[in-house]
């Protein structure tokens, strides 16, 4: 299998196994789906952390308002009584005014947070260092774990306006958010390798040959953004090791320079040593012992 080290910009994303016979078009779709799937997992985890701390989101017309404003406008959260966490709730006010403050108890909170950690670890960028490849099945598994945790804490589900529910149902609206800038749609995705754009009409073998044991660093980005920066000739870790080596070498040379004439103080460097030894006047002391 050909192993791809997928990057976005200079940042490592994940490892992906494929074959040289795959078309670039299909490869780009597969890589883009995993890339976007990992972003979805991160977004859901972020919202679930808030869910564990402050409960479900308020209706859109109540978000960001103070208690006085809500009372003045005579607004009411019709969903709070319908969506109560298992085991009861603990009130923890959301200072941002996005959630209703009806947080799950400590046991249910632990269920959510533990699942978040497991889902993040499954598709983490640290898997690159562990040489573990990520595929669409692993992304789906992470999403299923998160969905299962929500169902344990909220068996009745979440209100339709909650971003977690919208993410699970593929109804999320990211327009105007930073998250929207990170997503790369299949149709807009491009793969680059060695400063070349991989053309959709070709196969991977047209670029790397028939060797299935090839390892490539490819970069994914949106179409029309131009060529990404090329990979450095040496890695960051190699650069650190080289700098450490040259620093140690420089320090050693400094010590040699400082001790360059120290041999003149040695007994073997004394030009009169042989003469004194022949005359028997070696180690004469003028003071009484």
PDB file of C-alpha atoms in Angstrom:
ATOM      1  CA  UNK A   1       0.000   0.000   0.000  1.00  0.00           C
ATOM      2  CA  UNK A   2       1.116   3.557  -0.747  1.00  0.00           C
ATOM      3  CA  UNK A   3       1.242   5.631   2.441  1.00  0.00           C
ATOM      4  CA  UNK A   4       0.267   9.284   2.182  1.00  0.00           C
ATOM      5  CA  UNK A   5       1.246  11.792   4.852  1.00  0.00           C
ATOM      6  CA  UNK A   6      -1.505  14.374   4.398  1.00  0.00           C
ATOM      7  CA  UNK A   7      -0.790  17.968   5.373  1.00  0.00           C
ATOM      8  CA  UNK A   8      -2.720  21.226   5.210  1.00  0.00           C
ATOM      9  CA  UNK A   9      -0.245  24.072   4.916  1.00  0.00           C
ATOM     10  CA  UNK A  10       2.748  23.033   7.023  1.00  0.00           C
ATOM     11  CA  UNK A  11       0.644  21.206   9.602  1.00  0.00           C
ATOM     12  CA  UNK A  12       0.425  17.404   9.651  1.00  0.00           C
ATOM     13  CA  UNK A  13      -3.122  16.030   9.515  1.00  0.00           C
ATOM     14  CA  UNK A  14      -3.120  12.239   9.163  1.00  0.00           C
ATOM     15  CA  UNK A  15      -1.635   9.183   7.427  1.00  0.00           C
ATOM     16  CA  UNK A  16      -3.691   7.439   4.746  1.00  0.00           C
ATOM     17  CA  UNK A  17      -3.161   4.123   2.956  1.00  0.00           C
ATOM     18  CA  UNK A  18      -4.067   3.816  -0.716  1.00  0.00           C
ATOM     19  CA  UNK A  19      -2.923   2.107  -3.919  1.00  0.00           C
ATOM     20  CA  UNK A  20      -1.099   3.329  -7.022  1.00  0.00           C
ATOM     21  CA  UNK A  21      -4.017   2.191  -9.214  1.00  0.00           C
ATOM     22  CA  UNK A  22      -6.471   4.675  -7.704  1.00  0.00           C
ATOM     23  CA  UNK A  23      -7.506   7.672  -9.777  1.00  0.00           C
ATOM     24  CA  UNK A  24      -6.462  11.068  -8.466  1.00  0.00           C
ATOM     25  CA  UNK A  25     -10.107  12.175  -8.553  1.00  0.00           C
ATOM     26  CA  UNK A  26     -11.222   9.352  -6.249  1.00  0.00           C
ATOM     27  CA  UNK A  27      -8.162   9.760  -4.022  1.00  0.00           C
ATOM     28  CA  UNK A  28      -8.862  13.474  -3.594  1.00  0.00           C
ATOM     29  CA  UNK A  29     -12.464  12.733  -2.575  1.00  0.00           C
ATOM     30  CA  UNK A  30     -11.392  10.133  -0.006  1.00  0.00           C
ATOM     31  CA  UNK A  31      -8.729  12.384   1.521  1.00  0.00           C
ATOM     32  CA  UNK A  32     -11.112  15.388   1.606  1.00  0.00           C
ATOM     33  CA  UNK A  33     -13.843  13.355   3.343  1.00  0.00           C
ATOM     34  CA  UNK A  34     -11.469  12.206   6.064  1.00  0.00           C
ATOM     35  CA  UNK A  35     -10.080  15.725   6.432  1.00  0.00           C
ATOM     36  CA  UNK A  36     -13.583  17.217   6.770  1.00  0.00           C
ATOM     37  CA  UNK A  37     -14.726  14.326   8.985  1.00  0.00           C
ATOM     38  CA  UNK A  38     -11.952  15.085  11.459  1.00  0.00           C
ATOM     39  CA  UNK A  39     -13.026  18.727  11.504  1.00  0.00           C
ATOM     40  CA  UNK A  40     -16.607  17.632  12.224  1.00  0.00           C
ATOM     41  CA  UNK A  41     -15.443  15.482  15.152  1.00  0.00           C
ATOM     42  CA  UNK A  42     -13.521  18.459  16.565  1.00  0.00           C
ATOM     43  CA  UNK A  43     -16.556  20.747  16.240  1.00  0.00           C
ATOM     44  CA  UNK A  44     -18.855  18.245  17.947  1.00  0.00           C
ATOM     45  CA  UNK A  45     -16.338  17.644  20.745  1.00  0.00           C
ATOM     46  CA  UNK A  46     -16.112  21.389  21.352  1.00  0.00           C
ATOM     47  CA  UNK A  47     -19.902  21.698  21.614  1.00  0.00           C
ATOM     48  CA  UNK A  48     -20.182  18.590  23.794  1.00  0.00           C
ATOM     49  CA  UNK A  49     -17.733  20.074  26.278  1.00  0.00           C
ATOM     50  CA  UNK A  50     -20.119  23.024  26.597  1.00  0.00           C
ATOM     51  CA  UNK A  51     -23.060  20.613  26.816  1.00  0.00           C
ATOM     52  CA  UNK A  52     -21.420  18.860  29.769  1.00  0.00           C
ATOM     53  CA  UNK A  53     -20.825  22.172  31.548  1.00  0.00           C
ATOM     54  CA  UNK A  54     -24.001  24.148  30.795  1.00  0.00           C
ATOM     55  CA  UNK A  55     -26.657  21.887  29.259  1.00  0.00           C
ATOM     56  CA  UNK A  56     -28.530  22.291  25.957  1.00  0.00           C
ATOM     57  CA  UNK A  57     -28.495  25.463  23.855  1.00  0.00           C
ATOM     58  CA  UNK A  58     -31.171  28.093  24.274  1.00  0.00           C
ATOM     59  CA  UNK A  59     -33.521  28.885  21.362  1.00  0.00           C
ATOM     60  CA  UNK A  60     -31.829  31.240  18.852  1.00  0.00           C
ATOM     61  CA  UNK A  61     -34.035  34.193  19.887  1.00  0.00           C
ATOM     62  CA  UNK A  62     -32.846  33.913  23.512  1.00  0.00           C
ATOM     63  CA  UNK A  63     -29.122  33.419  22.994  1.00  0.00           C
ATOM     64  CA  UNK A  64     -26.893  36.240  24.200  1.00  0.00           C
ATOM     65  CA  UNK A  65     -29.649  37.980  26.169  1.00  0.00           C
ATOM     66  CA  UNK A  66     -29.482  38.801  29.870  1.00  0.00           C
ATOM     67  CA  UNK A  67     -32.086  37.499  32.323  1.00  0.00           C
ATOM     68  CA  UNK A  68     -33.590  40.993  32.485  1.00  0.00           C
ATOM     69  CA  UNK A  69     -33.901  41.212  28.701  1.00  0.00           C
ATOM     70  CA  UNK A  70     -35.519  37.778  28.519  1.00  0.00           C
ATOM     71  CA  UNK A  71     -38.013  38.780  31.201  1.00  0.00           C
ATOM     72  CA  UNK A  72     -38.707  42.116  29.560  1.00  0.00           C
ATOM     73  CA  UNK A  73     -39.337  40.479  26.177  1.00  0.00           C
ATOM     74  CA  UNK A  74     -41.404  37.745  27.870  1.00  0.00           C
ATOM     75  CA  UNK A  75     -39.426  34.974  26.194  1.00  0.00           C
ATOM     76  CA  UNK A  76     -39.626  31.390  27.405  1.00  0.00           C
ATOM     77  CA  UNK A  77     -37.485  28.350  26.751  1.00  0.00           C
ATOM     78  CA  UNK A  78     -40.013  25.704  25.752  1.00  0.00           C
ATOM     79  CA  UNK A  79     -37.347  23.002  25.398  1.00  0.00           C
ATOM     80  CA  UNK A  80     -35.888  22.973  28.941  1.00  0.00           C
ATOM     81  CA  UNK A  81     -38.649  20.821  30.407  1.00  0.00           C
ATOM     82  CA  UNK A  82     -38.554  18.332  27.516  1.00  0.00           C
ATOM     83  CA  UNK A  83     -34.796  17.751  27.391  1.00  0.00           C
ATOM     84  CA  UNK A  84     -33.577  16.933  30.890  1.00  0.00           C
ATOM     85  CA  UNK A  85     -30.315  14.973  31.317  1.00  0.00           C
ATOM     86  CA  UNK A  86     -30.443  11.466  32.800  1.00  0.00           C
ATOM     87  CA  UNK A  87     -30.021  11.412  36.574  1.00  0.00           C
ATOM     88  CA  UNK A  88     -31.167  14.997  36.965  1.00  0.00           C
ATOM     89  CA  UNK A  89     -29.491  18.304  36.352  1.00  0.00           C
ATOM     90  CA  UNK A  90     -27.264  20.776  38.179  1.00  0.00           C
ATOM     91  CA  UNK A  91     -27.652  24.476  37.455  1.00  0.00           C
ATOM     92  CA  UNK A  92     -24.474  26.101  36.087  1.00  0.00           C
ATOM     93  CA  UNK A  93     -25.119  29.436  34.449  1.00  0.00           C
ATOM     94  CA  UNK A  94     -23.566  29.990  31.030  1.00  0.00           C
ATOM     95  CA  UNK A  95     -21.933  33.424  31.129  1.00  0.00           C
ATOM     96  CA  UNK A  96     -22.036  33.577  27.318  1.00  0.00           C
ATOM     97  CA  UNK A  97     -25.808  33.149  27.332  1.00  0.00           C
ATOM     98  CA  UNK A  98     -25.789  30.309  24.738  1.00  0.00           C
ATOM     99  CA  UNK A  99     -26.973  27.448  26.940  1.00  0.00           C
ATOM    100  CA  UNK A 100     -29.722  27.079  29.525  1.00  0.00           C
ATOM    101  CA  UNK A 101     -27.446  26.167  32.468  1.00  0.00           C
ATOM    102  CA  UNK A 102     -29.182  22.831  33.182  1.00  0.00           C
ATOM    103  CA  UNK A 103     -25.984  20.769  33.210  1.00  0.00           C
ATOM    104  CA  UNK A 104     -25.813  16.964  33.640  1.00  0.00           C
ATOM    105  CA  UNK A 105     -24.739  15.609  37.032  1.00  0.00           C
ATOM    106  CA  UNK A 106     -21.116  14.620  37.661  1.00  0.00           C
ATOM    107  CA  UNK A 107     -21.613  10.988  36.579  1.00  0.00           C
ATOM    108  CA  UNK A 108     -23.150  11.919  33.221  1.00  0.00           C
ATOM    109  CA  UNK A 109     -20.602  14.701  32.748  1.00  0.00           C
ATOM    110  CA  UNK A 110     -17.851  12.101  33.156  1.00  0.00           C
ATOM    111  CA  UNK A 111     -19.477   9.946  30.452  1.00  0.00           C
ATOM    112  CA  UNK A 112     -19.425  12.861  28.003  1.00  0.00           C
ATOM    113  CA  UNK A 113     -15.873  13.974  28.750  1.00  0.00           C
ATOM    114  CA  UNK A 114     -14.415  10.462  28.642  1.00  0.00           C
ATOM    115  CA  UNK A 115     -16.058   9.833  25.275  1.00  0.00           C
ATOM    116  CA  UNK A 116     -14.696  13.142  23.959  1.00  0.00           C
ATOM    117  CA  UNK A 117     -11.165  12.084  24.921  1.00  0.00           C
ATOM    118  CA  UNK A 118     -11.566   8.681  23.228  1.00  0.00           C
ATOM    119  CA  UNK A 119     -13.006  10.163  20.025  1.00  0.00           C
ATOM    120  CA  UNK A 120     -10.274  12.792  19.792  1.00  0.00           C
ATOM    121  CA  UNK A 121      -7.553  10.197  20.371  1.00  0.00           C
ATOM    122  CA  UNK A 122      -8.929   7.992  17.584  1.00  0.00           C
ATOM    123  CA  UNK A 123      -8.430  10.636  14.884  1.00  0.00           C
ATOM    124  CA  UNK A 124      -5.687  12.681  16.568  1.00  0.00           C
ATOM    125  CA  UNK A 125      -2.745  14.199  14.689  1.00  0.00           C
ATOM    126  CA  UNK A 126      -0.565  12.260  17.120  1.00  0.00           C
ATOM    127  CA  UNK A 127      -1.455   9.142  15.121  1.00  0.00           C
ATOM    128  CA  UNK A 128       1.071  10.403  12.540  1.00  0.00           C
ATOM    129  CA  UNK A 129       3.883  10.027  15.075  1.00  0.00           C
ATOM    130  CA  UNK A 130       2.582   6.578  15.998  1.00  0.00           C
ATOM    131  CA  UNK A 131       2.565   5.630  12.279  1.00  0.00           C
ATOM    132  CA  UNK A 132      -1.159   4.762  12.416  1.00  0.00           C
ATOM    133  CA  UNK A 133      -3.208   5.424   9.286  1.00  0.00           C
ATOM    134  CA  UNK A 134      -6.701   6.931   9.532  1.00  0.00           C
ATOM    135  CA  UNK A 135      -9.581   5.925   7.282  1.00  0.00           C
ATOM    136  CA  UNK A 136     -13.244   6.822   6.863  1.00  0.00           C
ATOM    137  CA  UNK A 137     -14.271   3.914   9.120  1.00  0.00           C
ATOM    138  CA  UNK A 138     -12.295   5.359  12.030  1.00  0.00           C
ATOM    139  CA  UNK A 139     -13.876   8.793  11.540  1.00  0.00           C
ATOM    140  CA  UNK A 140     -17.336   7.165  11.550  1.00  0.00           C
ATOM    141  CA  UNK A 141     -16.428   5.235  14.695  1.00  0.00           C
ATOM    142  CA  UNK A 142     -15.463   8.476  16.456  1.00  0.00           C
ATOM    143  CA  UNK A 143     -18.779  10.078  15.428  1.00  0.00           C
ATOM    144  CA  UNK A 144     -20.716   6.998  16.605  1.00  0.00           C
ATOM    145  CA  UNK A 145     -18.985   7.148  19.991  1.00  0.00           C
ATOM    146  CA  UNK A 146     -19.996  10.777  20.428  1.00  0.00           C
ATOM    147  CA  UNK A 147     -23.555  10.083  19.277  1.00  0.00           C
ATOM    148  CA  UNK A 148     -23.785   7.196  21.752  1.00  0.00           C
ATOM    149  CA  UNK A 149     -22.641   9.355  24.666  1.00  0.00           C
ATOM    150  CA  UNK A 150     -25.275  11.993  23.856  1.00  0.00           C
ATOM    151  CA  UNK A 151     -27.967   9.307  23.753  1.00  0.00           C
ATOM    152  CA  UNK A 152     -26.878   8.006  27.170  1.00  0.00           C
ATOM    153  CA  UNK A 153     -27.102  11.434  28.794  1.00  0.00           C
ATOM    154  CA  UNK A 154     -30.102  12.665  26.744  1.00  0.00           C
ATOM    155  CA  UNK A 155     -32.161   9.580  25.768  1.00  0.00           C
ATOM    156  CA  UNK A 156     -34.859  11.857  24.327  1.00  0.00           C
ATOM    157  CA  UNK A 157     -32.283  13.486  22.044  1.00  0.00           C
ATOM    158  CA  UNK A 158     -31.473  17.184  21.705  1.00  0.00           C
ATOM    159  CA  UNK A 159     -33.640  20.096  20.536  1.00  0.00           C
ATOM    160  CA  UNK A 160     -33.605  20.749  16.773  1.00  0.00           C
ATOM    161  CA  UNK A 161     -31.672  24.019  17.111  1.00  0.00           C
ATOM    162  CA  UNK A 162     -28.801  22.440  19.075  1.00  0.00           C
ATOM    163  CA  UNK A 163     -25.594  22.473  16.960  1.00  0.00           C
ATOM    164  CA  UNK A 164     -24.672  18.947  18.101  1.00  0.00           C
ATOM    165  CA  UNK A 165     -27.925  17.532  16.721  1.00  0.00           C
ATOM    166  CA  UNK A 166     -27.473  19.531  13.508  1.00  0.00           C
ATOM    167  CA  UNK A 167     -23.943  18.159  13.088  1.00  0.00           C
ATOM    168  CA  UNK A 168     -25.123  14.574  13.508  1.00  0.00           C
ATOM    169  CA  UNK A 169     -27.911  15.129  10.976  1.00  0.00           C
ATOM    170  CA  UNK A 170     -25.620  16.917   8.473  1.00  0.00           C
ATOM    171  CA  UNK A 171     -27.713  20.093   8.830  1.00  0.00           C
ATOM    172  CA  UNK A 172     -25.058  22.348  10.370  1.00  0.00           C
ATOM    173  CA  UNK A 173     -24.874  25.937   9.129  1.00  0.00           C
ATOM    174  CA  UNK A 174     -21.261  27.123   9.262  1.00  0.00           C
ATOM    175  CA  UNK A 175     -21.709  30.254   7.178  1.00  0.00           C
ATOM    176  CA  UNK A 176     -19.917  33.268   8.632  1.00  0.00           C
ATOM    177  CA  UNK A 177     -17.835  31.170  11.038  1.00  0.00           C
ATOM    178  CA  UNK A 178     -14.137  30.362  11.192  1.00  0.00           C
ATOM    179  CA  UNK A 179     -15.040  26.668  10.863  1.00  0.00           C
ATOM    180  CA  UNK A 180     -16.444  27.347   7.382  1.00  0.00           C
ATOM    181  CA  UNK A 181     -13.022  28.551   6.232  1.00  0.00           C
ATOM    182  CA  UNK A 182     -11.413  25.272   7.309  1.00  0.00           C
ATOM    183  CA  UNK A 183     -13.780  22.973   5.406  1.00  0.00           C
ATOM    184  CA  UNK A 184     -12.662  21.870   1.930  1.00  0.00           C
ATOM    185  CA  UNK A 185     -15.525  20.490  -0.184  1.00  0.00           C
ATOM    186  CA  UNK A 186     -14.821  17.472  -2.415  1.00  0.00           C
ATOM    187  CA  UNK A 187     -15.352  19.546  -5.552  1.00  0.00           C
ATOM    188  CA  UNK A 188     -12.944  22.263  -4.353  1.00  0.00           C
ATOM    189  CA  UNK A 189     -10.198  19.986  -3.061  1.00  0.00           C
ATOM    190  CA  UNK A 190      -6.771  19.655  -4.665  1.00  0.00           C
ATOM    191  CA  UNK A 191      -3.821  17.433  -3.816  1.00  0.00           C
ATOM    192  CA  UNK A 192      -0.240  18.593  -4.337  1.00  0.00           C
ATOM    193  CA  UNK A 193       2.955  16.548  -4.246  1.00  0.00           C
ATOM    194  CA  UNK A 194       6.538  17.710  -4.812  1.00  0.00           C
ATOM    195  CA  UNK A 195       5.312  21.119  -5.980  1.00  0.00           C
ATOM    196  CA  UNK A 196       2.982  19.561  -8.574  1.00  0.00           C
ATOM    197  CA  UNK A 197      -0.800  19.534  -8.638  1.00  0.00           C
ATOM    198  CA  UNK A 198      -2.111  15.980  -9.026  1.00  0.00           C
ATOM    199  CA  UNK A 199      -4.404  16.143 -12.048  1.00  0.00           C
ATOM    200  CA  UNK A 200      -7.878  14.648 -11.554  1.00  0.00           C
ATOM    201  CA  UNK A 201      -7.802  12.835 -14.914  1.00  0.00           C
ATOM    202  CA  UNK A 202      -4.696  10.804 -14.039  1.00  0.00           C
ATOM    203  CA  UNK A 203      -3.910   7.907 -11.739  1.00  0.00           C
ATOM    204  CA  UNK A 204      -1.524   8.027  -8.806  1.00  0.00           C
ATOM    205  CA  UNK A 205       0.735   5.580 -10.678  1.00  0.00           C
ATOM    206  CA  UNK A 206       1.313   8.248 -13.355  1.00  0.00           C
ATOM    207  CA  UNK A 207       3.227  10.237 -10.739  1.00  0.00           C
ATOM    208  CA  UNK A 208       4.891   7.645  -8.492  1.00  0.00           C
ATOM    209  CA  UNK A 209       5.141   4.535 -10.658  1.00  0.00           C
ATOM    210  CA  UNK A 210       4.034   1.014  -9.704  1.00  0.00           C
ATOM    211  CA  UNK A 211       5.851   0.699  -6.369  1.00  0.00           C
ATOM    212  CA  UNK A 212       3.200   0.017  -3.722  1.00  0.00           C
ATOM    213  CA  UNK A 213       5.657   0.673  -0.868  1.00  0.00           C
ATOM    214  CA  UNK A 214       6.022   4.351  -1.714  1.00  0.00           C
ATOM    215  CA  UNK A 215       5.625   7.011   0.996  1.00  0.00           C
ATOM    216  CA  UNK A 216       4.505  10.487  -0.071  1.00  0.00           C
ATOM    217  CA  UNK A 217       3.887  13.825   1.631  1.00  0.00           C
ATOM    218  CA  UNK A 218       0.839  15.381  -0.034  1.00  0.00           C
ATOM    219  CA  UNK A 219      -0.901  18.664   0.725  1.00  0.00           C
ATOM    220  CA  UNK A 220      -4.618  19.277   0.514  1.00  0.00           C
ATOM    221  CA  UNK A 221      -6.009  22.729  -0.169  1.00  0.00           C
ATOM    222  CA  UNK A 222      -8.807  24.564  -1.910  1.00  0.00           C
ATOM    223  CA  UNK A 223      -8.763  24.937  -5.659  1.00  0.00           C
ATOM    224  CA  UNK A 224      -7.463  28.269  -6.896  1.00  0.00           C
ATOM    225  CA  UNK A 225      -5.189  28.925  -3.911  1.00  0.00           C
ATOM    226  CA  UNK A 226      -2.016  28.321  -5.924  1.00  0.00           C
ATOM    227  CA  UNK A 227       0.868  26.007  -5.119  1.00  0.00           C
ATOM    228  CA  UNK A 228       1.465  25.416  -1.397  1.00  0.00           C
ATOM    229  CA  UNK A 229       4.908  25.913   0.116  1.00  0.00           C
ATOM    230  CA  UNK A 230       7.261  23.063  -0.671  1.00  0.00           C
ATOM    231  CA  UNK A 231       8.500  20.745   2.031  1.00  0.00           C
ATOM    232  CA  UNK A 232      11.854  21.723   3.621  1.00  0.00           C
ATOM    233  CA  UNK A 233      14.864  19.566   2.687  1.00  0.00           C
ATOM    234  CA  UNK A 234      15.313  18.567   6.322  1.00  0.00           C
ATOM    235  CA  UNK A 235      12.696  18.104   9.022  1.00  0.00           C
ATOM    236  CA  UNK A 236      12.393  20.319  12.079  1.00  0.00           C
ATOM    237  CA  UNK A 237      13.734  17.524  14.295  1.00  0.00           C
ATOM    238  CA  UNK A 238      16.748  16.972  12.020  1.00  0.00           C
ATOM    239  CA  UNK A 239      17.450  20.709  12.070  1.00  0.00           C
ATOM    240  CA  UNK A 240      17.414  20.703  15.886  1.00  0.00           C
ATOM    241  CA  UNK A 241      19.846  17.778  16.001  1.00  0.00           C
ATOM    242  CA  UNK A 242      22.206  19.499  13.544  1.00  0.00           C
ATOM    243  CA  UNK A 243      22.157  22.735  15.556  1.00  0.00           C
ATOM    244  CA  UNK A 244      22.903  20.820  18.764  1.00  0.00           C
ATOM    245  CA  UNK A 245      25.801  18.979  17.098  1.00  0.00           C
ATOM    246  CA  UNK A 246      27.383  22.167  15.739  1.00  0.00           C
ATOM    247  CA  UNK A 247      26.947  23.937  19.076  1.00  0.00           C
ATOM    248  CA  UNK A 248      28.718  21.107  20.920  1.00  0.00           C
ATOM    249  CA  UNK A 249      31.464  21.086  18.279  1.00  0.00           C
ATOM    250  CA  UNK A 250      31.931  24.851  18.629  1.00  0.00           C
ATOM    251  CA  UNK A 251      32.267  24.531  22.412  1.00  0.00           C
ATOM    252  CA  UNK A 252      34.882  21.785  22.006  1.00  0.00           C
ATOM    253  CA  UNK A 253      36.940  23.951  19.617  1.00  0.00           C
ATOM    254  CA  UNK A 254      36.795  26.860  22.084  1.00  0.00           C
ATOM    255  CA  UNK A 255      38.253  24.649  24.822  1.00  0.00           C
ATOM    256  CA  UNK A 256      41.023  23.478  22.483  1.00  0.00           C
ATOM    257  CA  UNK A 257      41.919  27.098  21.681  1.00  0.00           C
ATOM    258  CA  UNK A 258      42.040  27.995  25.354  1.00  0.00           C
ATOM    259  CA  UNK A 259      44.363  25.071  26.133  1.00  0.00           C
ATOM    260  CA  UNK A 260      46.479  25.369  22.996  1.00  0.00           C
ATOM    261  CA  UNK A 261      49.731  26.295  24.911  1.00  0.00           C
ATOM    262  CA  UNK A 262      49.042  24.268  28.025  1.00  0.00           C
ATOM    263  CA  UNK A 263      51.447  21.499  26.884  1.00  0.00           C
ATOM    264  CA  UNK A 264      54.394  23.900  27.532  1.00  0.00           C
ATOM    265  CA  UNK A 265      53.879  23.398  31.243  1.00  0.00           C
ATOM    266  CA  UNK A 266      54.290  19.626  30.912  1.00  0.00           C
ATOM    267  CA  UNK A 267      57.558  17.960  32.104  1.00  0.00           C
ATOM    268  CA  UNK A 268      58.190  16.319  28.736  1.00  0.00           C
ATOM    269  CA  UNK A 269      58.156  19.751  27.028  1.00  0.00           C
ATOM    270  CA  UNK A 270      61.030  21.120  29.186  1.00  0.00           C
ATOM    271  CA  UNK A 271      64.058  21.597  26.835  1.00  0.00           C
ATOM    272  CA  UNK A 272      66.534  21.464  29.766  1.00  0.00           C
ATOM    273  CA  UNK A 273      65.158  18.338  31.383  1.00  0.00           C
ATOM    274  CA  UNK A 274      67.715  15.963  29.743  1.00  0.00           C
ATOM    275  CA  UNK A 275      70.649  18.246  30.619  1.00  0.00           C
ATOM    276  CA  UNK A 276      69.731  18.424  34.301  1.00  0.00           C
ATOM    277  CA  UNK A 277      69.182  14.685  34.445  1.00  0.00           C
ATOM    278  CA  UNK A 278      72.690  13.999  33.030  1.00  0.00           C
ATOM    279  CA  UNK A 279      74.322  16.444  35.481  1.00  0.00           C
ATOM    280  CA  UNK A 280      72.422  14.962  38.381  1.00  0.00           C
ATOM    281  CA  UNK A 281      70.837  18.234  39.335  1.00  0.00           C
ATOM    282  CA  UNK A 282      67.261  17.170  38.903  1.00  0.00           C
ATOM    283  CA  UNK A 283      64.718  18.174  41.535  1.00  0.00           C
ATOM    284  CA  UNK A 284      67.188  20.280  43.578  1.00  0.00           C
ATOM    285  CA  UNK A 285      65.524  22.247  46.353  1.00  0.00           C
ATOM    286  CA  UNK A 286      67.240  25.255  47.895  1.00  0.00           C
ATOM    287  CA  UNK A 287      65.167  25.206  50.992  1.00  0.00           C
ATOM    288  CA  UNK A 288      65.619  22.667  53.800  1.00  0.00           C
ATOM    289  CA  UNK A 289      63.088  19.889  53.825  1.00  0.00           C
TER     290      UNK A 289
END
